[in-house]
Short mmCIF file of C-alpha atoms in Angstrom, two decimals:
data_model
loop_
_atom_site.label_atom_id
_atom_site.label_comp_id
_atom_site.label_asym_id
_atom_site.label_seq_id
_atom_site.Cartn_x
_atom_site.Cartn_y
_atom_site.Cartn_z
CA MET L 219 -166.09 107.74 -102.68
CA ILE L 220 -168.53 105.65 -100.65
CA TRP L 221 -168.45 107.53 -97.38
CA GLN L 222 -170.09 106.22 -94.24
CA MET L 223 -170.89 107.96 -91.00
CA SER L 224 -169.83 105.98 -87.94
CA ARG L 225 -170.90 105.67 -84.33
CA LEU L 226 -169.04 108.08 -82.08
CA ALA L 227 -169.48 106.04 -78.92
CA SER L 228 -170.84 102.67 -77.88
CA ILE L 229 -172.10 101.49 -74.50
CA THR L 230 -173.82 98.38 -73.27
CA PRO L 231 -177.45 98.26 -72.09
CA ALA L 232 -176.31 97.36 -68.57
CA ALA L 233 -174.13 100.47 -68.45
CA TRP L 234 -176.99 102.62 -69.71
CA CYS L 235 -179.13 101.64 -66.73
CA ARG L 236 -176.72 103.28 -64.33
CA MET L 237 -174.96 105.91 -66.44
CA PHE L 238 -175.41 109.66 -66.41
CA PHE L 239 -176.52 110.86 -69.81
CA ASP L 240 -173.68 112.35 -71.81
CA ARG L 241 -172.75 115.47 -69.85
CA ILE L 242 -169.06 114.59 -70.11
CA HIS L 243 -167.87 118.06 -71.05
CA GLU L 244 -169.88 119.76 -68.31
CA LEU L 245 -168.72 117.25 -65.70
CA SER L 246 -165.12 117.70 -66.79
CA ALA L 247 -165.44 121.47 -66.47
CA LEU L 248 -166.86 121.16 -62.95
CA GLU L 249 -164.16 118.68 -61.92
CA ALA L 250 -161.44 120.96 -63.26
CA LEU L 251 -162.78 123.87 -61.22
CA TYR L 252 -163.07 121.70 -58.13
CA SER L 253 -159.44 120.62 -58.44
CA CYS L 254 -158.21 124.22 -58.55
CA PRO L 255 -157.04 125.64 -55.21
CA GLY L 256 -159.17 128.26 -53.54
CA SER L 257 -162.85 129.07 -53.80
CA SER L 258 -165.04 129.54 -56.85
CA ILE L 259 -168.57 130.46 -57.90
CA VAL L 260 -170.12 128.55 -60.78
CA ILE L 261 -173.43 129.42 -62.42
CA VAL L 262 -175.31 126.48 -63.95
CA TYR L 263 -178.47 127.39 -65.83
CA GLY L 264 -180.69 126.49 -68.77
CA ARG L 265 -184.31 125.81 -69.50
CA ARG L 266 -186.18 123.11 -67.64
CA ARG L 267 -185.98 119.36 -68.25
CA LEU L 268 -182.39 119.41 -69.53
CA GLY L 269 -180.89 117.60 -66.52
CA LYS L 270 -179.25 120.38 -64.49
CA THR L 271 -180.06 118.75 -61.16
CA SER L 272 -178.90 115.34 -62.39
CA LEU L 273 -175.63 116.90 -63.54
CA LEU L 274 -174.99 118.41 -60.12
CA ASN L 275 -175.95 115.26 -58.25
CA GLU L 276 -173.52 113.31 -60.41
CA PHE L 277 -170.77 115.86 -59.80
CA ALA L 278 -171.37 115.86 -56.03
CA LYS L 279 -170.82 112.11 -55.66
CA GLY L 280 -167.90 111.36 -53.35
CA LYS L 281 -167.45 114.99 -52.33
CA PRO L 282 -168.44 116.82 -49.13
CA ALA L 283 -171.44 118.51 -50.70
CA LEU L 284 -174.43 120.38 -49.31
CA TYR L 285 -177.31 120.38 -51.77
CA TYR L 286 -180.29 122.64 -51.13
CA LEU L 287 -183.33 122.92 -53.38
CA ALA L 288 -184.95 126.33 -52.90
CA THR L 289 -188.72 126.60 -52.98
CA GLN L 290 -191.25 129.30 -53.80
CA GLU L 291 -191.94 129.78 -50.10
CA SER L 292 -190.93 132.94 -48.27
CA GLU L 293 -187.31 133.86 -47.74
CA SER L 294 -187.60 133.09 -44.01
CA GLU L 295 -189.02 129.61 -44.70
CA ASN L 296 -186.19 128.87 -47.10
CA ARG L 297 -183.68 130.04 -44.52
CA ARG L 298 -185.19 127.77 -41.84
CA SER L 299 -185.09 124.79 -44.23
CA PHE L 300 -181.51 125.58 -45.22
CA GLN L 301 -180.60 125.70 -41.53
CA GLN L 302 -181.58 122.05 -41.11
CA TYR L 303 -179.40 121.04 -44.07
CA VAL L 304 -176.45 122.97 -42.64
CA ALA L 305 -176.98 121.25 -39.28
CA ASP L 306 -176.83 117.83 -40.95
CA PHE L 307 -173.83 118.76 -43.11
CA THR L 308 -171.79 120.19 -40.24
CA GLY L 309 -172.94 117.67 -37.62
CA ASN L 310 -174.05 120.56 -35.41
CA THR L 311 -177.10 119.14 -33.64
CA LEU L 312 -177.62 122.31 -31.59
CA LEU L 313 -178.13 124.25 -34.79
CA ARG L 314 -181.38 122.41 -35.46
CA SER L 315 -183.23 124.26 -32.69
CA ALA L 316 -181.17 127.45 -32.58
CA ALA L 317 -182.70 130.80 -33.48
CA VAL L 318 -180.85 132.01 -36.55
CA ASP L 319 -181.98 135.18 -38.28
CA SER L 320 -179.32 135.61 -40.97
CA TRP L 321 -178.00 133.65 -43.95
CA GLU L 322 -174.48 134.84 -43.19
CA SER L 323 -174.41 132.96 -39.88
CA LEU L 324 -175.38 129.71 -41.59
CA PHE L 325 -172.90 129.97 -44.46
CA SER L 326 -170.06 130.86 -42.07
CA LEU L 327 -170.37 127.41 -40.43
CA ILE L 328 -169.85 125.40 -43.63
CA PRO L 329 -166.15 125.83 -44.55
CA ALA L 330 -164.77 124.92 -41.10
CA SER L 331 -166.83 121.71 -40.95
CA GLN L 332 -164.68 119.96 -43.57
CA PRO L 333 -161.04 120.69 -42.65
CA GLY L 334 -158.59 119.79 -45.38
CA ARG L 335 -161.30 119.16 -47.98
CA LYS L 336 -163.05 121.44 -50.42
CA SER L 337 -166.76 121.72 -49.70
CA VAL L 338 -169.37 122.02 -52.44
CA ILE L 339 -172.46 124.14 -51.77
CA ILE L 340 -175.23 123.75 -54.34
CA LEU L 341 -178.18 126.13 -54.29
CA ASP L 342 -180.63 124.70 -56.81
CA GLU L 343 -183.57 126.76 -58.13
CA PHE L 344 -181.61 129.77 -56.96
CA GLN L 345 -183.98 132.12 -58.79
CA TYR L 346 -186.71 131.45 -56.19
CA LEU L 347 -184.55 133.00 -53.49
CA GLY L 348 -184.13 136.17 -55.51
CA GLN L 349 -187.76 136.14 -56.55
CA ASN L 350 -189.02 135.99 -52.97
CA CYS L 351 -186.36 138.36 -51.66
CA PRO L 352 -185.11 140.84 -54.31
CA ALA L 353 -182.18 141.68 -52.03
CA PHE L 354 -180.94 138.07 -51.95
CA PRO L 355 -178.29 138.48 -54.70
CA SER L 356 -176.85 141.30 -52.57
CA ILE L 357 -176.97 139.04 -49.50
CA MET L 358 -175.18 136.34 -51.50
CA GLN L 359 -172.55 138.85 -52.59
CA ARG L 360 -171.88 139.80 -48.97
CA ILE L 361 -171.70 136.13 -47.94
CA TRP L 362 -169.20 135.43 -50.68
CA ASP L 363 -167.02 138.44 -49.95
CA ASN L 364 -167.01 138.01 -46.16
CA ASN L 365 -167.43 134.27 -45.53
CA LEU L 366 -166.68 132.06 -48.53
CA GLN L 367 -164.20 133.74 -50.86
CA GLY L 368 -161.21 133.03 -48.68
CA SER L 369 -162.33 129.49 -47.82
CA ASN L 370 -161.94 126.20 -49.61
CA VAL L 371 -165.47 126.20 -51.05
CA MET L 372 -167.06 125.70 -54.45
CA LEU L 373 -170.41 127.50 -54.59
CA ILE L 374 -172.78 126.45 -57.39
CA LEU L 375 -175.85 128.54 -58.14
CA CYS L 376 -178.24 126.63 -60.38
CA GLY L 377 -181.63 127.35 -61.83
CA SER L 378 -184.07 128.37 -64.50
CA PRO L 379 -185.85 130.26 -66.04
CA ILE L 380 -182.99 131.53 -68.14
CA HIS L 381 -183.88 135.22 -68.00
CA MET L 382 -184.15 135.18 -64.20
CA MET L 383 -180.82 133.41 -63.71
CA GLU L 384 -179.12 135.79 -66.11
CA SER L 385 -180.56 138.86 -64.41
CA GLN L 386 -179.76 137.63 -60.87
CA THR L 387 -176.28 136.25 -61.48
CA LEU L 388 -174.79 137.11 -64.89
CA HIS L 389 -176.02 140.56 -65.85
CA TYR L 390 -173.72 143.50 -65.10
CA SER L 391 -176.42 144.99 -62.84
CA SER L 392 -176.37 141.93 -60.57
CA PRO L 393 -174.42 142.25 -57.29
CA LEU L 394 -172.80 138.91 -58.19
CA TYR L 395 -171.54 140.15 -61.54
CA GLY L 396 -167.81 139.62 -61.96
CA ARG L 397 -167.50 137.16 -59.08
CA ARG L 398 -168.15 133.93 -60.95
CA SER L 399 -165.31 131.66 -62.03
CA ALA L 400 -167.38 130.00 -64.76
CA GLN L 401 -170.86 129.56 -66.10
CA ILE L 402 -172.40 126.49 -67.72
CA ARG L 403 -175.51 126.82 -69.80
CA LEU L 404 -176.98 123.39 -70.47
CA GLY L 405 -178.46 122.74 -73.88
CA PRO L 406 -180.08 119.67 -75.46
CA ILE L 407 -177.85 116.66 -76.04
CA PRO L 408 -176.80 116.49 -79.74
CA PHE L 409 -177.78 113.63 -81.98
CA ALA L 410 -174.14 112.57 -82.39
CA ASN L 411 -174.24 111.39 -78.76
CA TYR L 412 -177.83 110.22 -78.78
CA GLY L 413 -176.99 106.55 -78.62
CA SER L 414 -176.38 107.11 -74.90
CA PHE L 415 -180.14 107.14 -74.42
CA TYR L 416 -180.92 104.04 -76.45
CA PRO L 417 -178.11 101.46 -76.60
CA GLY L 418 -178.71 98.93 -79.33
CA ALA L 419 -181.21 101.07 -81.22
CA SER L 420 -180.76 101.29 -84.98
CA ALA L 421 -179.79 104.54 -86.68
CA PRO L 422 -183.29 105.12 -88.12
CA GLU L 423 -184.78 104.51 -84.67
CA LEU L 424 -182.38 107.00 -83.12
CA LEU L 425 -183.19 109.64 -85.72
CA SER L 426 -186.95 109.20 -85.26
CA LEU L 427 -186.67 109.36 -81.47
CA TYR L 428 -184.35 112.37 -81.63
CA SER L 429 -186.74 114.16 -83.97
CA ILE L 430 -189.42 113.96 -81.26
CA THR L 431 -187.47 114.26 -78.00
CA GLY L 432 -184.82 116.67 -79.30
CA GLY L 433 -182.04 115.79 -76.87
CA VAL L 434 -184.07 116.61 -73.75
CA PRO L 435 -183.33 113.87 -71.17
CA ALA L 436 -186.75 114.11 -69.49
CA TYR L 437 -188.45 113.52 -72.86
CA ALA L 438 -186.06 110.81 -73.98
CA GLU L 439 -186.79 108.77 -70.85
CA ILE L 440 -190.46 108.55 -71.89
CA PHE L 441 -189.87 107.26 -75.42
CA GLN L 442 -188.37 103.80 -75.82
CA PRO L 443 -186.84 102.08 -78.86
CA ARG L 444 -188.30 98.98 -80.47
CA ARG L 445 -191.82 100.24 -79.79
CA ASP L 446 -194.09 101.71 -82.41
CA LEU L 447 -193.20 105.40 -82.62
CA PHE L 448 -196.69 106.54 -83.49
CA GLU L 449 -198.25 104.60 -80.63
CA MET L 450 -195.87 106.39 -78.28
CA ILE L 451 -196.74 109.74 -79.86
CA ALA L 452 -200.44 109.01 -79.34
CA ALA L 453 -199.91 108.00 -75.71
CA HIS L 454 -197.37 110.61 -74.59
CA ILE L 455 -198.10 113.68 -76.73
CA LEU L 456 -201.58 113.54 -78.26
CA SER L 457 -203.52 112.58 -75.15
CA PRO L 458 -204.74 115.72 -73.30
CA THR L 459 -203.80 114.06 -70.01
CA SER L 460 -200.25 113.13 -71.06
CA PHE L 461 -197.06 114.72 -69.77
CA LEU L 462 -195.97 116.24 -73.08
CA TYR L 463 -199.36 117.48 -74.28
CA GLU L 464 -198.88 120.74 -72.35
CA GLY L 465 -195.07 120.69 -72.54
CA PRO L 466 -194.56 123.97 -74.45
CA ASN L 467 -197.10 125.73 -72.25
CA PHE L 468 -195.25 124.75 -69.07
CA LEU L 469 -191.89 125.66 -70.61
CA LEU L 470 -192.89 129.12 -71.79
CA SER L 471 -195.00 129.99 -68.75
CA GLY L 472 -191.83 130.09 -66.67
CA GLU L 473 -189.97 132.28 -69.15
CA VAL L 474 -192.41 134.78 -70.73
CA ARG L 475 -195.62 136.62 -69.90
CA GLU L 476 -197.51 136.87 -73.20
CA ILE L 477 -197.69 133.15 -73.92
CA GLY L 478 -200.39 133.58 -76.56
CA SER L 479 -198.21 135.89 -78.65
CA TYR L 480 -195.25 133.52 -78.48
CA PHE L 481 -197.46 130.57 -79.39
CA SER L 482 -198.72 132.42 -82.46
CA ILE L 483 -195.16 133.16 -83.59
CA LEU L 484 -194.01 129.57 -83.11
CA LYS L 485 -197.07 128.26 -84.92
CA ALA L 486 -196.47 130.59 -87.88
CA ILE L 487 -192.82 129.51 -88.21
CA ALA L 488 -193.76 125.83 -87.91
CA ALA L 489 -196.28 126.33 -90.71
CA GLY L 490 -193.53 127.58 -93.02
CA GLU L 491 -193.61 131.36 -92.52
CA GLN L 492 -189.92 132.09 -92.04
CA LYS L 493 -189.36 135.73 -93.06
CA LEU L 494 -189.64 138.53 -90.54
CA GLY L 495 -192.02 140.51 -92.72
CA GLY L 496 -194.21 137.49 -93.45
CA ILE L 497 -194.52 136.53 -89.79
CA ALA L 498 -195.31 140.13 -88.83
CA ALA L 499 -197.98 140.45 -91.54
CA ARG L 500 -199.58 137.14 -90.60
CA LEU L 501 -199.83 138.12 -86.93
CA GLY L 502 -200.57 141.80 -87.42
CA LEU L 503 -197.48 142.87 -85.47
CA ALA L 504 -194.99 145.65 -86.14
CA GLN L 505 -191.64 144.18 -87.18
CA SER L 506 -189.88 146.02 -84.35
CA ARG L 507 -192.21 144.42 -81.80
CA LEU L 508 -191.89 141.00 -83.42
CA SER L 509 -188.10 141.25 -83.30
CA GLN L 510 -188.26 141.55 -79.50
CA TYR L 511 -190.29 138.33 -79.26
CA LEU L 512 -187.90 136.56 -81.62
CA ARG L 513 -184.85 137.62 -79.61
CA THR L 514 -186.44 136.11 -76.50
CA LEU L 515 -187.20 132.85 -78.33
CA ALA L 516 -183.65 132.75 -79.69
CA ASN L 517 -182.22 133.24 -76.19
CA LEU L 518 -184.30 130.28 -75.04
CA GLY L 519 -182.84 128.13 -77.83
CA LEU L 520 -186.24 127.66 -79.46
CA VAL L 521 -185.81 129.78 -82.59
CA HIS L 522 -182.77 130.34 -84.79
CA ARG L 523 -182.20 133.05 -87.38
CA ASP L 524 -180.55 131.36 -90.33
CA VAL L 525 -178.66 133.14 -93.12
CA PRO L 526 -176.85 131.71 -96.16
CA VAL L 527 -173.46 130.41 -95.04
CA THR L 528 -171.76 132.54 -97.69
CA GLU L 529 -172.87 135.81 -96.05
CA SER L 530 -169.87 137.81 -94.81
CA ALA L 531 -171.92 139.85 -92.29
CA PRO L 532 -174.69 137.50 -91.04
CA GLU L 533 -176.09 139.96 -88.52
CA LYS L 534 -176.72 142.51 -91.30
CA SER L 535 -178.03 140.07 -93.90
CA LYS L 536 -181.47 140.76 -95.33
CA GLN L 537 -181.87 137.08 -96.25
CA GLY L 538 -182.43 135.88 -92.70
CA LEU L 539 -185.01 133.12 -92.20
CA TYR L 540 -186.38 132.01 -88.83
CA ARG L 541 -186.54 128.32 -88.03
CA LEU L 542 -187.63 126.35 -84.98
CA GLN L 543 -184.44 125.06 -83.39
CA ASP L 544 -185.96 122.67 -80.85
CA ASN L 545 -187.17 119.39 -82.39
CA PHE L 546 -189.96 118.77 -79.90
CA MET L 547 -191.31 122.31 -80.29
CA ARG L 548 -191.07 121.94 -84.06
CA PHE L 549 -193.13 118.74 -83.91
CA TRP L 550 -195.63 120.09 -81.38
CA PHE L 551 -196.34 123.32 -83.22
CA ARG L 552 -196.46 121.50 -86.56
CA PHE L 553 -198.86 118.72 -85.56
CA VAL L 554 -200.32 119.19 -82.06
CA TYR L 555 -201.15 122.83 -81.49
CA PRO L 556 -202.95 123.42 -84.82
CA ASN L 557 -205.09 120.32 -84.14
CA SER L 558 -205.84 120.94 -80.46
CA SER L 559 -209.59 121.24 -81.14
CA LEU L 560 -209.64 117.76 -82.67
CA LEU L 561 -207.62 116.33 -79.80
CA GLU L 562 -209.76 117.95 -77.14
CA SER L 563 -212.91 116.59 -78.81
CA GLY L 564 -211.55 113.03 -78.75
CA GLN L 565 -210.53 112.73 -82.42
CA ARG L 566 -207.00 111.63 -81.66
CA GLN L 567 -206.96 108.95 -84.36
CA ALA L 568 -207.57 111.50 -87.11
CA VAL L 569 -204.61 113.56 -85.93
CA LEU L 570 -202.45 110.46 -85.62
CA ASP L 571 -203.32 109.38 -89.17
CA MET L 572 -202.29 112.80 -90.43
CA ILE L 573 -198.99 112.57 -88.53
CA ARG L 574 -198.29 109.16 -90.08
CA ARG L 575 -198.75 110.62 -93.57
CA GLU L 576 -196.74 113.78 -93.04
CA PHE L 577 -194.12 112.75 -90.48
CA VAL L 578 -191.26 112.06 -92.91
CA PRO L 579 -191.73 114.89 -95.43
CA GLY L 580 -193.07 117.41 -92.93
CA HIS L 581 -190.74 116.78 -90.00
CA LEU L 582 -188.18 113.98 -90.11
CA SER L 583 -186.57 115.11 -93.36
CA TRP L 584 -185.86 118.55 -91.84
CA VAL L 585 -184.30 117.01 -88.74
CA TYR L 586 -182.19 114.77 -91.00
CA GLU L 587 -180.81 117.86 -92.72
CA ASP L 588 -179.83 119.35 -89.35
CA VAL L 589 -178.12 116.10 -88.38
CA CYS L 590 -176.17 115.97 -91.64
CA ARG L 591 -174.98 119.57 -91.28
CA ALA L 592 -173.88 118.94 -87.69
CA TYR L 593 -172.00 115.84 -88.78
CA VAL L 594 -170.21 117.60 -91.62
CA GLN L 595 -169.17 120.31 -89.16
CA GLU L 596 -167.84 117.66 -86.77
CA MET L 597 -166.27 115.48 -89.45
CA PHE L 598 -164.44 118.12 -91.42
CA SER L 599 -163.36 120.66 -88.78
CA SER L 600 -160.31 118.66 -87.69
CA GLU L 601 -156.83 119.83 -88.68
CA THR L 602 -156.03 116.25 -89.69
CA ARG L 603 -158.71 116.16 -92.39
CA PRO L 604 -157.57 116.77 -96.00
CA LEU L 605 -160.90 118.53 -96.60
CA LYS L 606 -160.93 121.06 -93.76
CA LEU L 607 -163.99 123.30 -93.44
CA GLN L 608 -164.31 126.45 -91.34
CA LYS L 609 -168.02 127.15 -91.87
CA VAL L 610 -170.94 124.80 -92.47
CA GLY L 611 -174.54 125.79 -93.06
CA ARG L 612 -177.30 126.19 -95.63
CA TRP L 613 -177.34 128.31 -98.77
CA TRP L 614 -180.18 129.72 -100.81
CA ASN L 615 -181.17 132.45 -103.22
CA ARG L 616 -184.49 133.33 -104.81
CA HIS L 617 -184.40 130.28 -107.08
CA SER L 618 -182.41 127.52 -105.41
CA GLU L 619 -181.48 126.01 -102.07
CA ILE L 620 -178.62 123.74 -101.00
CA ASP L 621 -178.99 121.72 -97.80
CA VAL L 622 -175.33 121.61 -96.80
CA VAL L 623 -172.52 123.96 -97.79
CA GLY L 624 -169.13 123.74 -96.12
CA ILE L 625 -166.48 126.36 -96.84
CA GLY L 626 -162.76 125.92 -96.28
CA GLU L 627 -159.65 127.78 -97.33
CA ALA L 628 -158.93 125.42 -100.21
CA ALA L 629 -162.19 123.57 -100.79
CA ILE L 630 -165.95 123.87 -100.67
CA LEU L 631 -168.43 121.06 -100.12
CA PHE L 632 -171.99 121.06 -101.47
CA GLY L 633 -174.42 118.53 -100.02
CA GLU L 634 -177.95 117.34 -100.60
CA CYS L 635 -180.01 115.35 -98.06
CA LYS L 636 -182.73 112.98 -99.28
CA TYR L 637 -184.52 111.05 -96.59
CA TRP L 638 -186.30 108.67 -98.94
CA SER L 639 -187.03 105.08 -98.03
CA SER L 640 -188.85 103.88 -101.16
CA GLN L 641 -186.36 104.77 -103.90
CA ARG L 642 -182.66 105.21 -104.43
CA VAL L 643 -181.00 108.52 -105.23
CA GLY L 644 -179.63 108.75 -108.77
CA LEU L 645 -177.51 110.88 -111.07
CA ASN L 646 -180.31 113.40 -111.55
CA ILE L 647 -179.92 114.54 -107.93
CA LEU L 648 -176.15 114.91 -108.33
CA ASN L 649 -176.57 116.88 -111.54
CA ASP L 650 -179.14 119.15 -109.91
CA LEU L 651 -176.77 119.74 -107.00
CA ARG L 652 -173.99 120.70 -109.40
CA ARG L 653 -176.32 123.11 -111.19
CA LYS L 654 -177.26 124.83 -107.93
CA ALA L 655 -173.63 124.87 -106.76
CA ALA L 656 -172.72 126.86 -109.88
CA GLU L 657 -174.98 129.66 -108.60
CA VAL L 658 -172.99 130.07 -105.37
CA ARG L 659 -170.68 133.06 -105.55
CA LEU L 660 -167.62 133.29 -103.31
CA PRO L 661 -164.81 135.87 -103.22
CA ASP L 662 -162.33 133.16 -104.20
CA ASP L 663 -163.96 130.82 -106.67
CA GLY L 664 -160.83 128.74 -107.24
CA LYS L 665 -161.69 126.34 -104.43
CA GLU L 666 -161.71 122.60 -105.04
CA LYS L 667 -165.32 121.43 -105.16
CA TYR L 668 -166.77 118.34 -103.49
CA TYR L 669 -170.33 117.03 -103.77
CA ALA L 670 -171.90 115.00 -100.96
CA LEU L 671 -175.20 113.15 -101.11
CA PHE L 672 -176.87 111.83 -97.97
CA ALA L 673 -179.54 109.19 -98.54
CA PRO L 674 -180.41 106.34 -96.13
CA GLY L 675 -182.33 104.70 -98.98
CA GLY L 676 -179.15 104.20 -100.98
CA PHE L 677 -177.97 105.13 -104.47
CA THR L 678 -178.42 103.84 -108.00
CA ASP L 679 -175.68 101.65 -109.45
CA ASP L 680 -174.51 104.26 -111.97
CA LEU L 681 -174.14 106.91 -109.26
CA ALA L 682 -172.31 104.51 -106.95
CA GLN L 683 -169.92 103.59 -109.78
CA LEU L 684 -169.25 107.24 -110.55
CA ALA L 685 -168.44 107.89 -106.88
CA LYS L 686 -165.89 105.09 -106.92
CA GLU L 687 -164.16 106.75 -109.86
CA ASP L 688 -164.34 110.34 -108.62
CA SER L 689 -163.03 111.15 -105.11
CA HIS L 690 -164.87 114.49 -105.22
CA ILE L 691 -168.24 112.73 -105.00
CA LEU L 692 -169.10 111.58 -101.47
CA LEU L 693 -172.04 109.26 -100.85
CA SER L 694 -173.39 108.40 -97.42
CA THR L 695 -176.21 106.08 -96.45
CA GLY L 696 -175.48 106.23 -92.74
CA LEU L 697 -176.17 108.46 -89.76
CA PRO L 698 -173.72 109.87 -87.19
CA ALA L 699 -174.99 107.42 -84.55
CA ALA L 700 -175.23 104.40 -86.85
CA SER L 701 -173.10 101.33 -86.26
CA VAL L 702 -171.55 100.99 -89.73
CA SER L 703 -168.14 100.27 -91.11
CA SER L 704 -166.48 100.99 -94.42
CA ALA L 705 -163.00 100.59 -95.80
CA ASN L 706 -163.42 103.96 -97.49
CA ALA L 707 -164.79 105.83 -94.44
#
């Protein structure tokens, strides 16, 4: 079967200029909470540059909303600034010059100022308030219990770093624990919706841009389609004065203390050291100590522990491999950080030439595999699909590796991803996939077997003919965000 991936959504360039990037699910969740009667607390958090503030500004449109961005100034300075915002929101001009020495007094004025309408109070960078005044979560608890809980108010506490927001609002030791109605942790935007950033871009352009920017809106705004990718890399990543040159340093400095140790771990994984023991030996760390670092990186969404999809108890598996989950971090620690001496000494062209040579085999091909797995999960998880899969992932043993394995009650899919541009994929790749698939052991081996090959470069005529004759062979030359059509899709 000639099987094509298809675009999930399409928008016009004019719409892109004014649209909010793809936070449809998060916006819907906020709107649903806002429409419920009574008051609610919502925690919105995630690492920096993912668009938390933009999400909240979009949600606040057309609503009586008070937005306050906390600063790293003292608690008293933040309170005085907040007082001015409350004065504007409530129309209380006398409040501007009044002497107010408590947060409770200010919050008590907000609900009554909008009779008949639900007010939205957004405290952005909430962690600064708790950082400057450790008692502030307790103050916020008292305000909620005494002033806001019985009012028609939606209180949104937003911020990063992740560990600070979790400790101040979500952890059981926080005074606010148990009072929230919902929490939203923002992650990168997936490739399946990446066309929202670049309307009109081709599928290969989208994949290349996604492999660098990784679904982070602040990064995606810098890179533009229909421009030479490597020129943009040189300008925006390789230059020591560019915004993204120090990106990982800025990200981790807000989340962890021992930045050097975390950098060494990320560099080792990017260089291909994926086993816990191998990483520990390379860095001279005890495995127990390394595990603590890796848990922190996993909580930040930067590292993922992968196990073969056939494992029945993944958390206990001894076959776990660590991979960089964030595309930009994967690129930066693969190409930028190891070559920082060359870049600092002005030899940017040498680094760029190396990236040109190794970009596809050393980076893009891995991102392509991730995209294919995500698409198979999306495509074949629906109840309406004849081939319904419950689990999708990778599989490997000591001798072989399969890029995509999807397991269902009645069927199993084996897939191979070949991001080649100079040659077509032939029967030898299919036969090799079948050989490796025979090594996979499952409790019930009577499942119907399907074989999927993903190759933007296309397929040989004999393989294409065989796929037409055998519905268990699936061939795809497309990408999830590609504008393609097929009668057999």
